[in-house]
Amino acid sequence: MEFDAIVIGGGHAGIEASLALARLDFSTLLITQSLDAIGRLSCNPAIGGLSKGNIVREVDALGGEMARLIDASMIQFRILNRSRGPAVQAPRAQADKNQYSRLAKQTLEFQKNLHIFQDTVVDIITDTDDRICQGVVTERGRRFTSRTVVMTTGTFMGGKIFIGDFSQSSGRLGEPAAIGLGSSLRNRGYTLGRLKTGTPARVNKLSLDFSKMDEQGGDPTMQAFSFFREKSERPQVPCHITYTNEKTHQIIRDNFHLSPLFSGEIVGTGPRYCPSIEDKVKRFPDRERHQIFVEPEGLDTQEMYLNGISSSLPELVQESFLRTLPGLENVQVMRPGYAVEYDYMDPTQLFSSLESKRHRGLYVAGQTNGTSGYEEAACQGLMAGINAARKMQGKDPLVLTRAEAYTGVLIDDLVTMGTEEPYRMFTSRAEYRLSLRHDDADMRLFPYCEEIGLASDQMREMFYKKRDGIEEIKELLRQKRVSVHWTEDNAVLMPHVGKSLYMTLKDPAVTMESLTGYQPDLNNYSLPWLQHSELDVKYEGYVARQERQIVRFKKMEYMLIPEGFDYEAIEGISKESREKLKKIQPRSVGQASRISGVRSSDIAVLTVLLSRKGKYLNK
């Protein structure tokens, strides 16, 4: 074999997969269509957001790179939903998109065991039985062999962009699509579909009047995304907010007939939760206005990103309706908005490890699996890379459960239920989200990072220092009691006289900040540690209640179904359930219970059968 592993694609999934494989000492080849487009932020110039910020920190805790890249390139940082509960809070950072891409490429170039090559993959190489993936074939006729392959094609596989009546074979504006691979996969028996996404116009900052917009600044403290970095010291720049109006909507309505979205030219399904502006106007005719975020794309460019107004209408129509927005009356469009349609693979054709059921050794990750978003791609790429490495090590795959990580929720949703529209992660998808806070992802997942072999000495030192520090904070809170003298200047503490600070902190009206004046030793610890401890204490009862639910969940989740289990031999289950179980090949009884169309009575039969035969294994 020329290489241990080959990774197809240099996007966010490909970056994580190739780095994980190379860092685990496997010779890795990353093949991408353009070396200059590695790590490009194709759409919004930001990392994180609701549930997405949690995923970035999970990637970081497992040894991935995304958090480190955004820490070194952010130009604004905010914690979203700070006024709400911790389960729905999340970090988001505006990125300098050029700096992010440069750092990503540089990181790959300097990584030991990693070779980068510019070409387009058009097919995979398999054994004579067409059961094992053994490499790839490129557009220029090169054949590279390997023990494993990770496919992360993004929006480029069969990509086609639309702007009014203009269409072009492209994965991004100005970048050619990957032609050939989709057809090869179909010919090999894979089920592929078409999805659609879109992006808004980029405009010249110098042509905007920010005095007519609302300014949106970042948080006073620029926190680090990575658990293994004390803080991020970067310049902060503001974003701005403007709104559409009736004049905007009328121009769009008058030109519906020119939109490829409504003319039938676009056949792919678009994202339900991130519609184009023409889709918003059509679906919500009574809305008087829609919010638009005007976001900088970097420190060395005048390009601004108009978040919330993606469009595939003709360029002149886009310019016309943009000039109706307050502050954009004299806007200069630098790049038009457009829609992109592309091939994706039905993810139910994958195991929970992201390995193909049809070709062993082939792993698929990112938008190729029907997801949308950089963060969703990154976590899949990391897990695919880790599991490709573990296959070569002769180890069992790492499969995170829904109770352990948003990453586990995402992958389980994809391989169990599939998707027919671009899949986006939301906090509401996670049943145990109170246990999946963004600030404790390292406590949940770093032990896996150590076991996998991706933890550096510095990472270990910082993790154990934080873990021990948080326990010291809690012990201080348990030891110190509220004195009656404290109530003279803080009446909120009156009901808690004689109680420990630990129990007192459970009161919603009491904050950690208010207690530091009475326990000076708390000031010896960093603000993130104090905030983490405060949330642990305040929500301890709720988390304990959820833990009881998780115990029941794990009982079914850890009842594993042997690979190759013969569902035809089971008597007493419905034909529909049998067919669904044969197709999905669930890893556990828990996963089987989440397959659409599988009856609860059939799950009971399966559970009894596995128990009687002693064929289930506890994790």
XYZ file of C-alpha atoms in Angstrom:
619
model
C 0.000 0.000 0.000
C 1.281 3.492 -0.857
C -0.501 5.063 2.124
C -2.276 3.879 5.231
C -5.130 6.330 4.619
C -6.427 8.640 1.905
C -8.726 11.582 2.687
C -10.788 13.074 -0.155
C -11.469 16.787 0.283
C -9.780 19.656 2.127
C -12.827 21.146 3.843
C -13.580 21.073 7.554
C -14.281 17.335 7.650
C -11.202 16.532 5.597
C -8.969 18.660 7.808
C -10.024 16.853 10.981
C -9.878 13.377 9.412
C -6.409 13.822 7.914
C -4.915 15.388 11.038
C -6.323 12.660 13.305
C -4.929 9.893 11.084
C -1.515 11.519 10.707
C -1.229 12.308 14.431
C -1.987 8.669 15.183
C 1.110 7.809 13.121
C -0.554 6.644 9.917
C 0.853 7.773 6.569
C -1.960 9.876 5.130
C -2.640 11.439 1.736
C -5.071 14.356 1.532
C -6.336 14.900 -2.026
C -8.151 18.159 -2.691
C -9.170 20.031 -5.843
C -7.443 23.257 -4.778
C -4.693 23.679 -2.214
C -5.646 27.359 -1.963
C -9.194 26.503 -0.847
C -8.294 24.332 2.160
C -10.416 25.224 5.183
C -12.356 27.867 3.282
C -15.407 29.306 5.060
C -17.715 29.006 2.054
C -20.726 30.676 3.595
C -20.909 32.670 6.833
C -17.536 33.784 8.254
C -18.214 32.395 11.735
C -17.653 29.309 13.847
C -20.010 28.096 16.575
C -23.523 29.101 17.522
C -26.371 27.321 19.274
C -25.416 23.627 19.640
C -22.721 24.201 17.000
C -20.454 25.839 19.589
C -20.932 22.739 21.743
C -19.795 20.591 18.818
C -16.656 22.687 18.294
C -15.702 22.184 21.929
C -16.415 18.450 21.633
C -14.075 18.309 18.639
C -11.476 20.122 20.734
C -11.892 17.784 23.711
C -11.374 14.788 21.411
C -8.140 16.208 19.993
C -9.441 18.004 16.893
C -8.268 21.280 15.372
C -11.270 23.548 14.711
C -11.261 25.331 18.092
C -7.553 26.115 17.801
C -8.023 27.556 14.316
C -10.850 29.879 15.341
C -8.987 30.971 18.485
C -6.143 32.178 16.257
C -8.405 33.895 13.708
C -11.495 35.232 15.533
C -12.438 38.895 15.273
C -15.448 38.802 17.618
C -16.612 36.463 20.394
C -20.020 36.101 22.014
C -21.807 33.647 24.306
C -25.304 33.272 22.843
C -28.397 32.894 25.047
C -26.473 34.033 28.127
C -29.740 35.080 29.817
C -31.197 31.593 29.404
C -30.318 28.226 30.945
C -26.887 26.616 30.482
C -28.244 23.824 28.257
C -28.946 26.313 25.456
C -25.988 28.669 25.866
C -23.224 28.406 23.287
C -20.123 30.264 22.079
C -19.905 31.843 18.616
C -16.979 33.626 17.024
C -16.770 35.798 13.934
C -13.790 34.648 11.882
C -11.223 36.329 9.708
C -11.943 33.917 6.856
C -8.636 34.375 5.031
C -6.627 33.947 8.213
C -8.631 30.834 9.155
C -7.957 29.221 5.776
C -4.257 30.136 5.839
C -3.821 28.640 9.297
C -5.678 25.467 8.302
C -3.431 24.954 5.260
C -0.313 25.739 7.288
C -1.325 23.256 9.993
C -1.737 20.504 7.403
C 1.521 21.363 5.635
C 3.579 21.076 8.819
C 1.892 17.898 10.087
C 4.180 14.862 10.200
C 2.914 11.796 8.229
C 0.598 13.957 6.082
C 1.071 14.512 2.346
C -1.167 16.979 0.457
C -1.896 16.565 -3.240
C -4.007 18.616 -5.672
C -6.252 16.537 -7.935
C -9.887 15.399 -8.225
C -10.945 11.899 -7.149
C -13.339 10.237 -9.633
C -13.599 6.678 -8.305
C -12.542 4.298 -5.557
C -10.427 1.152 -5.967
C -11.876 -2.064 -4.533
C -10.870 -5.713 -4.250
C -11.998 -8.335 -6.782
C -15.153 -9.034 -4.741
C -15.999 -5.296 -4.619
C -16.284 -5.465 -0.823
C -13.131 -3.695 0.409
C -12.032 -0.159 -0.491
C -8.326 -0.137 -1.333
C -7.663 3.331 -2.722
C -8.773 5.979 -5.224
C -8.499 6.962 -8.880
C -8.063 10.630 -9.838
C -9.181 12.739 -12.782
C -5.647 12.790 -14.185
C -5.432 9.003 -14.089
C -3.388 8.591 -10.920
C -4.106 5.514 -8.789
C -3.306 5.710 -5.077
C -3.741 2.663 -2.874
C -4.397 2.625 0.858
C -5.800 0.579 3.718
C -8.608 3.063 4.414
C -10.296 5.982 2.611
C -12.253 8.879 4.139
C -14.575 10.686 1.698
C -15.433 14.333 2.490
C -16.553 15.945 -0.778
C -18.696 18.772 0.640
C -20.844 20.558 -1.962
C -18.479 19.685 -4.813
C -19.691 16.197 -5.818
C -21.793 16.974 -8.887
C -22.078 20.584 -7.723
C -24.044 23.117 -9.774
C -24.629 26.786 -8.945
C -27.613 28.949 -9.921
C -27.975 32.743 -10.269
C -31.228 33.562 -12.036
C -31.160 31.829 -15.426
C -27.375 31.346 -15.169
C -26.145 27.934 -14.065
C -22.685 26.422 -13.983
C -20.968 23.221 -12.879
C -19.332 24.469 -9.665
C -19.013 23.599 -6.004
C -18.469 27.252 -5.096
C -18.625 30.351 -7.288
C -15.482 30.275 -9.435
C -14.455 26.762 -8.351
C -15.166 23.670 -10.519
C -17.348 20.823 -9.302
C -16.038 17.293 -8.736
C -17.441 15.387 -11.705
C -17.294 11.606 -11.951
C -17.254 10.430 -8.345
C -21.040 10.619 -7.942
C -21.610 8.510 -11.051
C -19.004 5.980 -9.920
C -20.679 5.594 -6.537
C -24.099 5.149 -8.143
C -22.662 2.495 -10.430
C -21.300 0.697 -7.362
C -24.774 0.494 -5.853
C -24.883 3.518 -3.545
C -28.043 5.578 -3.157
C -27.316 9.250 -3.807
C -29.656 12.221 -3.747
C -29.516 15.953 -4.459
C -29.529 18.700 -1.846
C -29.441 22.459 -2.190
C -27.981 25.250 -0.122
C -27.342 28.920 -0.749
C -25.229 31.904 0.165
C -25.872 35.669 0.164
C -24.112 38.463 -1.658
C -20.833 39.896 -0.369
C -20.726 43.686 -0.394
C -18.145 46.449 -0.077
C -17.900 47.831 3.450
C -16.988 51.290 2.112
C -20.382 51.534 0.393
C -22.390 50.999 3.597
C -23.850 53.572 6.008
C -23.556 51.973 9.454
C -25.241 54.970 11.138
C -28.560 53.588 9.863
C -27.966 50.160 11.398
C -27.869 48.755 14.918
C -24.385 47.861 16.151
C -23.822 44.409 17.631
C -20.590 44.142 19.568
C -18.878 41.145 21.083
C -18.536 40.132 24.728
C -16.079 42.231 26.783
C -13.887 39.157 27.318
C -12.767 37.196 24.288
C -12.796 33.636 25.604
C -10.900 30.815 23.943
C -12.898 28.115 22.187
C -10.204 25.565 22.975
C -10.012 24.077 26.458
C -6.254 23.954 26.011
C -5.692 27.679 25.613
C -6.022 30.183 28.427
C -7.573 32.973 26.337
C -7.718 34.441 22.853
C -6.145 37.849 22.395
C -7.435 39.139 19.088
C -8.869 42.463 17.889
C -12.664 42.680 18.187
C -14.746 44.308 15.449
C -18.509 44.884 15.541
C -21.272 43.388 13.431
C -24.390 45.359 12.500
C -28.101 44.659 12.063
C -30.498 45.975 9.447
C -33.915 44.864 8.216
C -35.841 44.193 5.041
C -39.078 46.097 4.448
C -42.181 46.013 2.269
C -40.322 47.566 -0.670
C -37.725 44.796 -0.432
C -40.422 42.146 -0.378
C -42.294 43.648 -3.331
C -39.198 43.585 -5.552
C -38.653 39.941 -4.620
C -42.323 39.030 -5.244
C -42.229 40.755 -8.623
C -39.326 38.546 -9.640
C -40.394 35.148 -8.270
C -40.676 33.931 -11.874
C -36.939 34.533 -12.359
C -35.897 32.417 -9.376
C -34.528 28.937 -10.209
C -35.915 27.926 -6.824
C -39.491 28.272 -8.116
C -38.949 27.558 -11.830
C -38.132 23.893 -11.273
C -34.470 24.183 -12.298
C -33.330 23.296 -8.791
C -34.435 19.785 -7.869
C -32.459 19.408 -4.638
C -34.127 19.942 -1.264
C -33.001 23.074 0.564
C -32.454 23.702 4.287
C -35.743 24.163 6.131
C -34.218 26.305 8.885
C -32.027 28.529 6.714
C -34.223 29.492 3.726
C -33.337 32.001 1.017
C -34.877 35.466 1.189
C -37.251 34.656 -1.707
C -38.354 31.527 0.172
C -38.939 33.601 3.344
C -41.028 36.159 1.482
C -43.125 33.443 -0.153
C -43.602 31.316 2.990
C -44.208 34.213 5.410
C -46.243 36.792 3.429
C -47.479 38.518 6.590
C -43.997 39.268 7.966
C -43.281 42.988 7.702
C -39.519 42.606 7.930
C -36.681 40.105 8.265
C -33.523 40.679 10.295
C -30.230 40.854 8.399
C -26.808 40.658 10.079
C -24.007 42.572 8.379
C -20.810 40.725 9.288
C -17.155 41.502 8.481
C -15.257 38.772 6.622
C -11.832 39.724 7.960
C -9.351 42.385 8.968
C -7.630 42.567 5.572
C -10.702 42.779 3.346
C -13.598 45.180 2.811
C -16.002 42.326 2.019
C -19.061 42.098 4.259
C -21.346 39.069 4.574
C -25.128 39.655 4.651
C -26.384 36.917 6.960
C -30.060 36.097 6.464
C -30.578 37.191 2.878
C -29.186 34.405 0.693
C -30.628 34.446 -2.814
C -30.425 32.848 -6.261
C -32.352 35.620 -8.013
C -30.656 37.383 -10.971
C -27.782 39.674 -10.034
C -29.556 42.915 -11.005
C -32.583 41.905 -8.928
C -30.312 41.186 -5.944
C -28.715 44.635 -6.264
C -32.158 46.222 -6.527
C -33.649 44.708 -3.375
C -30.435 45.128 -1.375
C -30.565 48.893 -1.973
C -33.918 49.049 -0.154
C -32.290 48.038 3.144
C -31.402 50.842 5.593
C -27.670 51.532 5.287
C -27.362 49.735 1.948
C -28.851 52.417 -0.311
C -25.549 52.797 -2.188
C -24.330 49.231 -1.778
C -21.667 47.841 -4.097
C -22.044 44.090 -4.590
C -18.670 42.345 -4.808
C -19.960 38.772 -5.200
C -23.573 37.842 -5.936
C -25.575 35.402 -3.875
C -26.247 32.011 -5.415
C -27.735 28.581 -4.796
C -25.673 25.400 -5.082
C -27.054 21.927 -5.700
C -24.919 18.847 -5.089
C -24.871 15.072 -4.653
C -25.054 13.529 -1.201
C -25.043 9.944 -0.021
C -27.886 8.434 1.977
C -26.167 8.128 5.398
C -28.183 5.044 6.389
C -25.684 3.202 4.165
C -23.109 3.737 6.941
C -22.460 2.072 10.273
C -22.332 4.215 13.430
C -18.559 4.340 12.940
C -19.228 6.152 9.608
C -17.801 3.166 7.735
C -19.662 2.078 4.602
C -21.759 -1.074 4.879
C -21.025 -1.821 1.210
C -17.246 -1.297 1.146
C -15.211 -1.950 4.272
C -12.454 0.561 4.829
C -14.433 3.413 3.213
C -15.594 6.138 5.618
C -17.853 9.060 4.694
C -18.162 12.374 6.541
C -19.438 15.936 6.277
C -21.907 17.373 3.782
C -21.506 14.188 1.726
C -23.725 12.654 4.434
C -26.401 15.327 4.037
C -25.424 17.717 6.824
C -24.976 21.478 6.641
C -22.474 23.581 8.561
C -18.747 23.636 9.211
C -19.123 22.301 12.745
C -21.276 19.312 11.782
C -18.690 18.469 9.107
C -15.731 18.792 11.462
C -17.060 16.417 14.108
C -17.904 13.796 11.491
C -14.477 14.144 9.901
C -12.776 13.694 13.254
C -14.836 10.604 14.125
C -14.282 9.102 10.658
C -10.537 9.689 10.951
C -10.404 8.217 14.455
C -12.379 5.139 13.441
C -10.360 4.593 10.270
C -7.260 4.641 12.492
C -8.806 2.282 15.022
C -9.715 -0.149 12.242
C -6.065 -0.252 11.195
C -5.074 -0.691 14.850
C -7.415 -3.669 15.152
C -9.529 -1.874 17.778
C -13.283 -1.453 18.131
C -14.666 1.815 16.693
C -15.374 4.776 18.944
C -19.142 5.403 18.894
C -20.348 8.259 21.079
C -23.854 7.873 22.470
C -26.632 10.469 22.462
C -26.034 10.951 26.185
C -22.335 11.747 25.725
C -22.155 14.347 22.982
C -23.993 16.350 20.346
C -21.623 14.563 17.974
C -23.218 11.292 19.076
C -26.715 12.697 18.507
C -25.815 13.922 15.017
C -24.215 10.691 13.804
C -26.953 8.537 15.345
C -29.648 10.615 13.644
C -27.910 10.304 10.280
C -27.143 6.587 10.242
C -30.398 5.550 11.933
C -32.987 7.773 10.264
C -31.135 9.315 7.328
C -32.044 12.750 5.990
C -33.825 14.127 2.946
C -32.900 17.757 3.599
C -29.693 19.426 4.785
C -29.320 18.283 8.411
C -28.535 21.004 10.911
C -27.867 20.442 14.603
C -30.176 22.068 17.181
C -30.187 21.802 20.967
C -33.722 20.403 20.715
C -32.394 17.288 18.935
C -30.510 16.245 22.089
C -32.675 14.532 24.719
C -29.976 14.920 27.388
C -28.813 18.440 26.530
C -28.543 19.487 30.189
C -25.638 17.042 30.414
C -24.097 18.301 27.160
C -23.068 21.849 28.103
C -20.437 23.543 25.973
C -18.197 24.288 28.974
C -17.920 20.686 30.196
C -17.220 18.898 26.908
C -13.663 18.248 28.095
C -14.915 16.581 31.285
C -17.099 14.298 29.170
C -14.774 13.499 26.293
C -11.101 14.108 27.112
C -10.709 10.591 28.597
C -11.513 9.303 25.099
C -8.878 11.635 23.664
C -6.284 10.105 25.982
C -7.344 6.552 25.183
C -7.293 7.251 21.417
C -3.795 8.711 21.568
C -4.489 12.313 20.488
C -3.730 13.971 23.846
C -0.467 15.888 24.191
C 1.339 16.384 27.504
C 0.192 20.014 27.555
C -3.425 18.982 27.022
C -3.224 16.477 29.878
C -1.674 19.020 32.207
C -4.355 21.639 31.480
C -7.207 19.136 31.753
C -6.190 17.760 35.137
C -5.401 21.231 36.426
C -8.929 22.358 35.521
C -10.580 19.204 36.864
C -8.767 19.463 40.190
C -9.369 23.217 40.381
C -13.120 22.827 39.961
C -13.209 20.211 42.707
C -11.204 22.544 44.991
C -13.722 25.346 44.338
C -16.623 23.083 45.275
C -14.828 21.965 48.429
C -14.282 25.585 49.459
C -17.996 26.217 48.960
C -18.866 23.198 51.120
C -16.584 24.287 53.987
C -17.548 27.960 54.285
C -20.931 28.907 55.827
C -22.997 32.064 55.489
C -22.475 34.411 58.419
C -25.230 36.600 59.801
C -22.887 39.595 59.356
C -22.934 39.093 55.581
C -26.654 39.830 55.436
C -26.079 43.454 56.483
C -24.987 44.360 52.957
C -26.622 41.462 51.088
C -30.213 40.721 52.141
C -30.456 37.897 49.582
C -28.299 35.796 51.908
C -30.696 36.199 54.894
C -32.535 32.864 54.356
C -29.192 31.056 54.072
C -27.532 32.024 57.372
C -25.731 28.950 58.710
C -25.881 27.099 55.372
C -22.796 26.200 53.359
C -21.969 28.383 50.364
C -22.467 25.266 48.248
C -26.130 24.961 49.258
C -26.590 28.732 49.170
C -25.412 28.898 45.564
C -28.358 26.721 44.528
C -30.594 29.752 45.125
C -31.228 31.385 41.700
C -30.839 34.806 43.318
C -27.288 34.040 44.511
C -24.338 34.157 42.117
C -20.760 32.973 42.405
C -19.630 36.556 41.848
C -21.556 37.704 44.921
C -19.891 35.020 47.072
C -16.280 35.737 46.134
C -16.234 38.723 48.491
C -16.965 36.434 51.440
C -14.582 33.667 50.399
C -11.457 35.458 49.067
C -9.780 32.144 48.212
C -12.224 31.809 45.314
C -10.445 34.702 43.608
C -7.434 32.426 43.120
C -9.305 30.560 40.380
C -10.004 31.597 36.790
C -13.390 32.997 35.814
C -14.246 30.046 33.473
C -13.587 27.585 36.322
C -15.797 29.584 38.681
C -18.570 29.768 36.083
C -18.289 26.026 35.418
C -18.502 25.275 39.144
C -21.491 27.574 39.574
C -23.454 25.796 36.850
C -22.508 22.386 38.275
C -23.861 23.392 41.675
C -26.996 25.207 40.530
C -28.147 22.442 38.192
C -26.945 19.483 40.234
C -30.473 18.302 41.033
C -31.694 18.571 37.445
C -28.612 16.764 36.152
C -29.090 13.985 38.742
C -32.661 13.523 37.548
C -31.453 13.355 33.945
C -28.734 10.889 34.937
C -31.442 8.480 36.049
C -32.973 8.765 32.590
C -29.547 8.187 31.051
C -29.086 4.996 33.072
C -32.247 3.599 31.483
C -31.083 4.801 28.074
C -27.674 3.147 28.473
C -29.234 -0.182 29.404
C -30.628 -0.473 25.865
C -27.740 1.381 24.221
C -25.127 -0.996 25.599
C -27.124 -4.100 24.643
C -25.119 -4.686 21.478
C -26.404 -6.639 18.496
C -23.771 -8.972 16.981
C -22.528 -7.915 13.542
C -24.255 -9.884 10.796
C -27.211 -10.752 13.049
C -29.791 -12.826 11.133
C -33.098 -10.962 11.397
C -34.767 -13.505 9.101
C -34.404 -16.075 11.874
C -36.460 -14.010 14.359
C -40.039 -15.143 14.703
C -42.805 -12.845 15.868
C -41.704 -9.493 14.367
C -43.437 -7.564 11.585
C -42.223 -7.655 7.984
C -41.691 -3.874 7.990
C -39.520 -4.020 11.109
C -37.522 -6.921 9.709
C -36.767 -5.017 6.484
C -35.822 -1.826 8.356
C -33.526 -3.730 10.736
C -31.831 -5.511 7.820
C -31.261 -2.177 6.049
C -29.952 -0.150 8.994
C -28.097 -3.018 10.748
C -28.290 -1.260 14.133
C -25.356 -1.559 16.491
C -27.523 -1.829 19.600
C -31.075 -2.397 20.769
C -31.174 1.298 21.617
C -30.376 2.296 18.041
C -32.879 -0.272 16.738
C -35.612 1.347 18.842
C -35.034 4.698 17.080
C -35.487 3.356 13.544
C -38.633 4.834 12.011
C -41.228 2.121 11.409
C -39.814 -0.418 13.889
C -42.519 -1.265 16.429
C -41.905 -1.245 20.175
C -43.317 -4.783 20.372
C -40.682 -5.941 17.891
C -37.960 -4.321 19.999
C -39.255 -6.274 22.986
C -38.989 -9.522 20.998
C -35.435 -8.652 19.932
C -34.428 -7.793 23.515
C -35.794 -11.058 24.921
C -34.096 -13.091 22.177
C -30.680 -11.480 22.724
C -31.004 -11.874 26.497
C -31.943 -15.550 26.296
C -29.107 -16.381 23.938
C -26.630 -14.312 25.933
C -25.516 -12.608 22.763
C -25.521 -9.042 23.932
C -22.417 -7.431 25.305
C -22.229 -4.626 27.809
C -19.953 -1.809 26.832
